[in-house]
């Protein structure tokens, strides 16, 4: 018998030994549209919606084809470059020890919650998170069940949630949006709801160190400047004089522009800032030690407190 994927000899089996191994590794799958077999990184030749192919890092931003999330051109895949980068950042933030069934539950719960969201930019960002979960499960657990459906799910979400012209949001819908947002977030040890697993781990470090902290607080800077909201605020003297903490977790163009804007605001207003880069949270003990040292240093430098953390 001929292998249905590579065309080589497969004996009495549908796939040859090599292609069957690719299937077990999540690198090959059966198309739910045409029934043929395809390489996951290339997509099925039928170009159906159930066999997604993710745009590689080198995907050009001009050409034919459209991103299924934002509509921008993505000629070599289903995601444009910006959406691909956001998807990849989401995927990197997931716990590598997470079980396959837990991530699948996360996928279907998130998909349901997206239909309740009213802010379209937030809908699109979470569609990229759906794609990240599907690829995470495929790569880590060799399970292509989510990659076989994620494109269809995203296209349906985008078509359903795309805002109509002159559409207004009622106050009751705004409350519902907050509730759905809250359900999608992660809960920390002290009850905060944060947006990612790295933020959850960082928040838990503050809790374990018994550091009083606020999550996502507006920074009190000059009124004529654009509003800045910090990731965490640690009150040292009072609720206006303390230390600000930022976790820089993504690399998209818009995110990096906002990162520089916030950095500039902290510098120009002479505010004490601790910056945590994308992968710093992975070394929990190292980050804990560093935070203790930097908090004590800034408390002494800005507020003349010899040792804030004892």
PDB file of N, CA, C and O in Angstrom, residues 121-156:
ATOM      1  N   UNK A 121     -11.113  44.547  19.925  1.00  0.00           N
ATOM      2  CA  UNK A 121      -9.663  44.355  20.025  1.00  0.00           C
ATOM      3  C   UNK A 121      -9.332  43.237  21.012  1.00  0.00           C
ATOM      4  O   UNK A 121      -8.400  42.456  20.797  1.00  0.00           O
ATOM      5  N   UNK A 122     -10.104  43.176  22.093  1.00  0.00           N
ATOM      6  CA  UNK A 122      -9.893  42.113  23.077  1.00  0.00           C
ATOM      7  C   UNK A 122     -10.311  40.761  22.507  1.00  0.00           C
ATOM      8  O   UNK A 122      -9.686  39.731  22.776  1.00  0.00           O
ATOM      9  N   UNK A 123     -11.367  40.760  21.686  1.00  0.00           N
ATOM     10  CA  UNK A 123     -11.796  39.534  21.003  1.00  0.00           C
ATOM     11  C   UNK A 123     -10.668  39.013  20.116  1.00  0.00           C
ATOM     12  O   UNK A 123     -10.322  37.826  20.143  1.00  0.00           O
ATOM     13  N   UNK A 124     -10.066  39.903  19.311  1.00  0.00           N
ATOM     14  CA  UNK A 124      -9.005  39.488  18.394  1.00  0.00           C
ATOM     15  C   UNK A 124      -7.785  38.967  19.148  1.00  0.00           C
ATOM     16  O   UNK A 124      -7.190  37.955  18.753  1.00  0.00           O
ATOM     17  N   UNK A 125      -7.410  39.648  20.232  1.00  0.00           N
ATOM     18  CA  UNK A 125      -6.257  39.206  21.004  1.00  0.00           C
ATOM     19  C   UNK A 125      -6.481  37.808  21.570  1.00  0.00           C
ATOM     20  O   UNK A 125      -5.589  36.958  21.556  1.00  0.00           O
ATOM     21  N   UNK A 126      -7.698  37.551  22.044  1.00  0.00           N
ATOM     22  CA  UNK A 126      -7.987  36.233  22.610  1.00  0.00           C
ATOM     23  C   UNK A 126      -8.143  35.157  21.545  1.00  0.00           C
ATOM     24  O   UNK A 126      -7.970  33.974  21.834  1.00  0.00           O
ATOM     25  N   UNK A 127      -8.465  35.554  20.309  1.00  0.00           N
ATOM     26  CA  UNK A 127      -8.427  34.587  19.206  1.00  0.00           C
ATOM     27  C   UNK A 127      -6.990  34.126  18.963  1.00  0.00           C
ATOM     28  O   UNK A 127      -6.736  32.949  18.682  1.00  0.00           O
ATOM     29  N   UNK A 128      -6.039  35.058  19.075  1.00  0.00           N
ATOM     30  CA  UNK A 128      -4.632  34.664  18.972  1.00  0.00           C
ATOM     31  C   UNK A 128      -4.237  33.740  20.113  1.00  0.00           C
ATOM     32  O   UNK A 128      -3.395  32.851  19.950  1.00  0.00           O
ATOM     33  N   UNK A 129      -4.858  33.937  21.283  1.00  0.00           N
ATOM     34  CA  UNK A 129      -4.582  33.040  22.403  1.00  0.00           C
ATOM     35  C   UNK A 129      -5.147  31.642  22.119  1.00  0.00           C
ATOM     36  O   UNK A 129      -4.530  30.632  22.477  1.00  0.00           O
ATOM     37  N   UNK A 130      -6.327  31.572  21.470  1.00  0.00           N
ATOM     38  CA  UNK A 130      -6.869  30.264  21.076  1.00  0.00           C
ATOM     39  C   UNK A 130      -5.893  29.537  20.160  1.00  0.00           C
ATOM     40  O   UNK A 130      -5.629  28.349  20.318  1.00  0.00           O
ATOM     41  N   UNK A 131      -5.348  30.275  19.187  1.00  0.00           N
ATOM     42  CA  UNK A 131      -4.375  29.676  18.269  1.00  0.00           C
ATOM     43  C   UNK A 131      -3.132  29.218  19.027  1.00  0.00           C
ATOM     44  O   UNK A 131      -2.561  28.155  18.728  1.00  0.00           O
ATOM     45  N   UNK A 132      -2.731  29.998  20.024  1.00  0.00           N
ATOM     46  CA  UNK A 132      -1.550  29.635  20.823  1.00  0.00           C
ATOM     47  C   UNK A 132      -1.800  28.350  21.599  1.00  0.00           C
ATOM     48  O   UNK A 132      -0.934  27.475  21.674  1.00  0.00           O
ATOM     49  N   UNK A 133      -2.989  28.222  22.187  1.00  0.00           N
ATOM     50  CA  UNK A 133      -3.319  27.004  22.947  1.00  0.00           C
ATOM     51  C   UNK A 133      -3.304  25.792  22.030  1.00  0.00           C
ATOM     52  O   UNK A 133      -2.754  24.734  22.364  1.00  0.00           O
ATOM     53  N   UNK A 134      -3.910  25.925  20.841  1.00  0.00           N
ATOM     54  CA  UNK A 134      -3.962  24.815  19.891  1.00  0.00           C
ATOM     55  C   UNK A 134      -2.562  24.353  19.492  1.00  0.00           C
ATOM     56  O   UNK A 134      -2.271  23.147  19.456  1.00  0.00           O
ATOM     57  N   UNK A 135      -1.675  25.302  19.226  1.00  0.00           N
ATOM     58  CA  UNK A 135      -0.313  24.945  18.831  1.00  0.00           C
ATOM     59  C   UNK A 135       0.497  24.421  20.003  1.00  0.00           C
ATOM     60  O   UNK A 135       1.344  23.540  19.850  1.00  0.00           O
ATOM     61  N   UNK A 136       0.235  24.953  21.205  1.00  0.00           N
ATOM     62  CA  UNK A 136       0.908  24.486  22.409  1.00  0.00           C
ATOM     63  C   UNK A 136       0.596  23.008  22.652  1.00  0.00           C
ATOM     64  O   UNK A 136       1.492  22.196  22.906  1.00  0.00           O
ATOM     65  N   UNK A 137      -0.688  22.653  22.558  1.00  0.00           N
ATOM     66  CA  UNK A 137      -1.109  21.261  22.777  1.00  0.00           C
ATOM     67  C   UNK A 137      -0.526  20.353  21.696  1.00  0.00           C
ATOM     68  O   UNK A 137      -0.078  19.240  21.973  1.00  0.00           O
ATOM     69  N   UNK A 138      -0.506  20.836  20.460  1.00  0.00           N
ATOM     70  CA  UNK A 138       0.024  20.030  19.362  1.00  0.00           C
ATOM     71  C   UNK A 138       1.521  19.772  19.522  1.00  0.00           C
ATOM     72  O   UNK A 138       1.992  18.643  19.357  1.00  0.00           O
ATOM     73  N   UNK A 139       2.274  20.812  19.876  1.00  0.00           N
ATOM     74  CA  UNK A 139       3.726  20.691  19.966  1.00  0.00           C
ATOM     75  C   UNK A 139       4.180  19.950  21.221  1.00  0.00           C
ATOM     76  O   UNK A 139       5.107  19.153  21.168  1.00  0.00           O
ATOM     77  N   UNK A 140       3.509  20.225  22.348  1.00  0.00           N
ATOM     78  CA  UNK A 140       3.971  19.641  23.606  1.00  0.00           C
ATOM     79  C   UNK A 140       3.413  18.242  23.841  1.00  0.00           C
ATOM     80  O   UNK A 140       4.101  17.380  24.389  1.00  0.00           O
ATOM     81  N   UNK A 141       2.154  18.025  23.422  1.00  0.00           N
ATOM     82  CA  UNK A 141       1.497  16.750  23.714  1.00  0.00           C
ATOM     83  C   UNK A 141       1.214  15.933  22.452  1.00  0.00           C
ATOM     84  O   UNK A 141       0.567  14.888  22.543  1.00  0.00           O
ATOM     85  N   UNK A 142       1.685  16.419  21.288  1.00  0.00           N
ATOM     86  CA  UNK A 142       1.509  15.686  20.040  1.00  0.00           C
ATOM     87  C   UNK A 142       0.036  15.376  19.777  1.00  0.00           C
ATOM     88  O   UNK A 142      -0.319  14.279  19.346  1.00  0.00           O
ATOM     89  N   UNK A 143      -0.806  16.340  20.073  1.00  0.00           N
ATOM     90  CA  UNK A 143      -2.250  16.187  19.921  1.00  0.00           C
ATOM     91  C   UNK A 143      -2.743  17.285  18.988  1.00  0.00           C
ATOM     92  O   UNK A 143      -2.731  18.467  19.334  1.00  0.00           O
ATOM     93  N   UNK A 144      -3.179  16.907  17.788  1.00  0.00           N
ATOM     94  CA  UNK A 144      -3.578  17.885  16.775  1.00  0.00           C
ATOM     95  C   UNK A 144      -5.077  18.148  16.763  1.00  0.00           C
ATOM     96  O   UNK A 144      -5.587  18.784  15.847  1.00  0.00           O
ATOM     97  N   UNK A 145      -5.794  17.695  17.778  1.00  0.00           N
ATOM     98  CA  UNK A 145      -7.250  17.841  17.767  1.00  0.00           C
ATOM     99  C   UNK A 145      -7.697  19.297  17.767  1.00  0.00           C
ATOM    100  O   UNK A 145      -8.709  19.645  17.154  1.00  0.00           O
ATOM    101  N   UNK A 146      -6.952  20.174  18.446  1.00  0.00           N
ATOM    102  CA  UNK A 146      -7.338  21.586  18.467  1.00  0.00           C
ATOM    103  C   UNK A 146      -6.893  22.309  17.198  1.00  0.00           C
ATOM    104  O   UNK A 146      -7.596  23.195  16.711  1.00  0.00           O
ATOM    105  N   UNK A 147      -5.730  21.941  16.659  1.00  0.00           N
ATOM    106  CA  UNK A 147      -5.282  22.590  15.425  1.00  0.00           C
ATOM    107  C   UNK A 147      -6.180  22.217  14.262  1.00  0.00           C
ATOM    108  O   UNK A 147      -6.224  22.943  13.258  1.00  0.00           O
ATOM    109  N   UNK A 148      -6.917  21.113  14.378  1.00  0.00           N
ATOM    110  CA  UNK A 148      -7.846  20.708  13.325  1.00  0.00           C
ATOM    111  C   UNK A 148      -9.127  21.543  13.330  1.00  0.00           C
ATOM    112  O   UNK A 148      -9.905  21.467  12.388  1.00  0.00           O
ATOM    113  N   UNK A 149      -9.351  22.327  14.387  1.00  0.00           N
ATOM    114  CA  UNK A 149     -10.604  23.072  14.478  1.00  0.00           C
ATOM    115  C   UNK A 149     -10.422  24.557  14.754  1.00  0.00           C
ATOM    116  O   UNK A 149     -11.365  25.331  14.614  1.00  0.00           O
ATOM    117  N   UNK A 150      -9.225  24.980  15.166  1.00  0.00           N
ATOM    118  CA  UNK A 150      -9.057  26.340  15.667  1.00  0.00           C
ATOM    119  C   UNK A 150      -9.355  27.401  14.600  1.00  0.00           C
ATOM    120  O   UNK A 150      -9.951  28.449  14.907  1.00  0.00           O
ATOM    121  N   UNK A 151      -8.987  27.164  13.347  1.00  0.00           N
ATOM    122  CA  UNK A 151      -9.248  28.158  12.302  1.00  0.00           C
ATOM    123  C   UNK A 151     -10.740  28.355  12.099  1.00  0.00           C
ATOM    124  O   UNK A 151     -11.214  29.487  11.933  1.00  0.00           O
ATOM    125  N   UNK A 152     -11.484  27.258  12.118  1.00  0.00           N
ATOM    126  CA  UNK A 152     -12.937  27.344  11.977  1.00  0.00           C
ATOM    127  C   UNK A 152     -13.545  28.122  13.135  1.00  0.00           C
ATOM    128  O   UNK A 152     -14.416  28.981  12.941  1.00  0.00           O
ATOM    129  N   UNK A 153     -13.084  27.838  14.346  1.00  0.00           N
ATOM    130  CA  UNK A 153     -13.599  28.530  15.528  1.00  0.00           C
ATOM    131  C   UNK A 153     -13.323  30.027  15.448  1.00  0.00           C
ATOM    132  O   UNK A 153     -14.196  30.856  15.733  1.00  0.00           O
ATOM    133  N   UNK A 154     -12.097  30.383  15.065  1.00  0.00           N
ATOM    134  CA  UNK A 154     -11.718  31.797  15.011  1.00  0.00           C
ATOM    135  C   UNK A 154     -12.511  32.539  13.940  1.00  0.00           C
ATOM    136  O   UNK A 154     -13.009  33.646  14.170  1.00  0.00           O
ATOM    137  N   UNK A 155     -12.663  31.930  12.763  1.00  0.00           N
ATOM    138  CA  UNK A 155     -13.421  32.584  11.700  1.00  0.00           C
ATOM    139  C   UNK A 155     -14.864  32.826  12.114  1.00  0.00           C
ATOM    140  O   UNK A 155     -15.447  33.876  11.813  1.00  0.00           O
ATOM    141  N   UNK A 156     -15.443  31.882  12.823  1.00  0.00           N
ATOM    142  CA  UNK A 156     -16.819  32.050  13.293  1.00  0.00           C
ATOM    143  C   UNK A 156     -16.903  33.160  14.335  1.00  0.00           C
ATOM    144  O   UNK A 156     -17.838  33.981  14.327  1.00  0.00           O
TER     145      UNK A 156
END
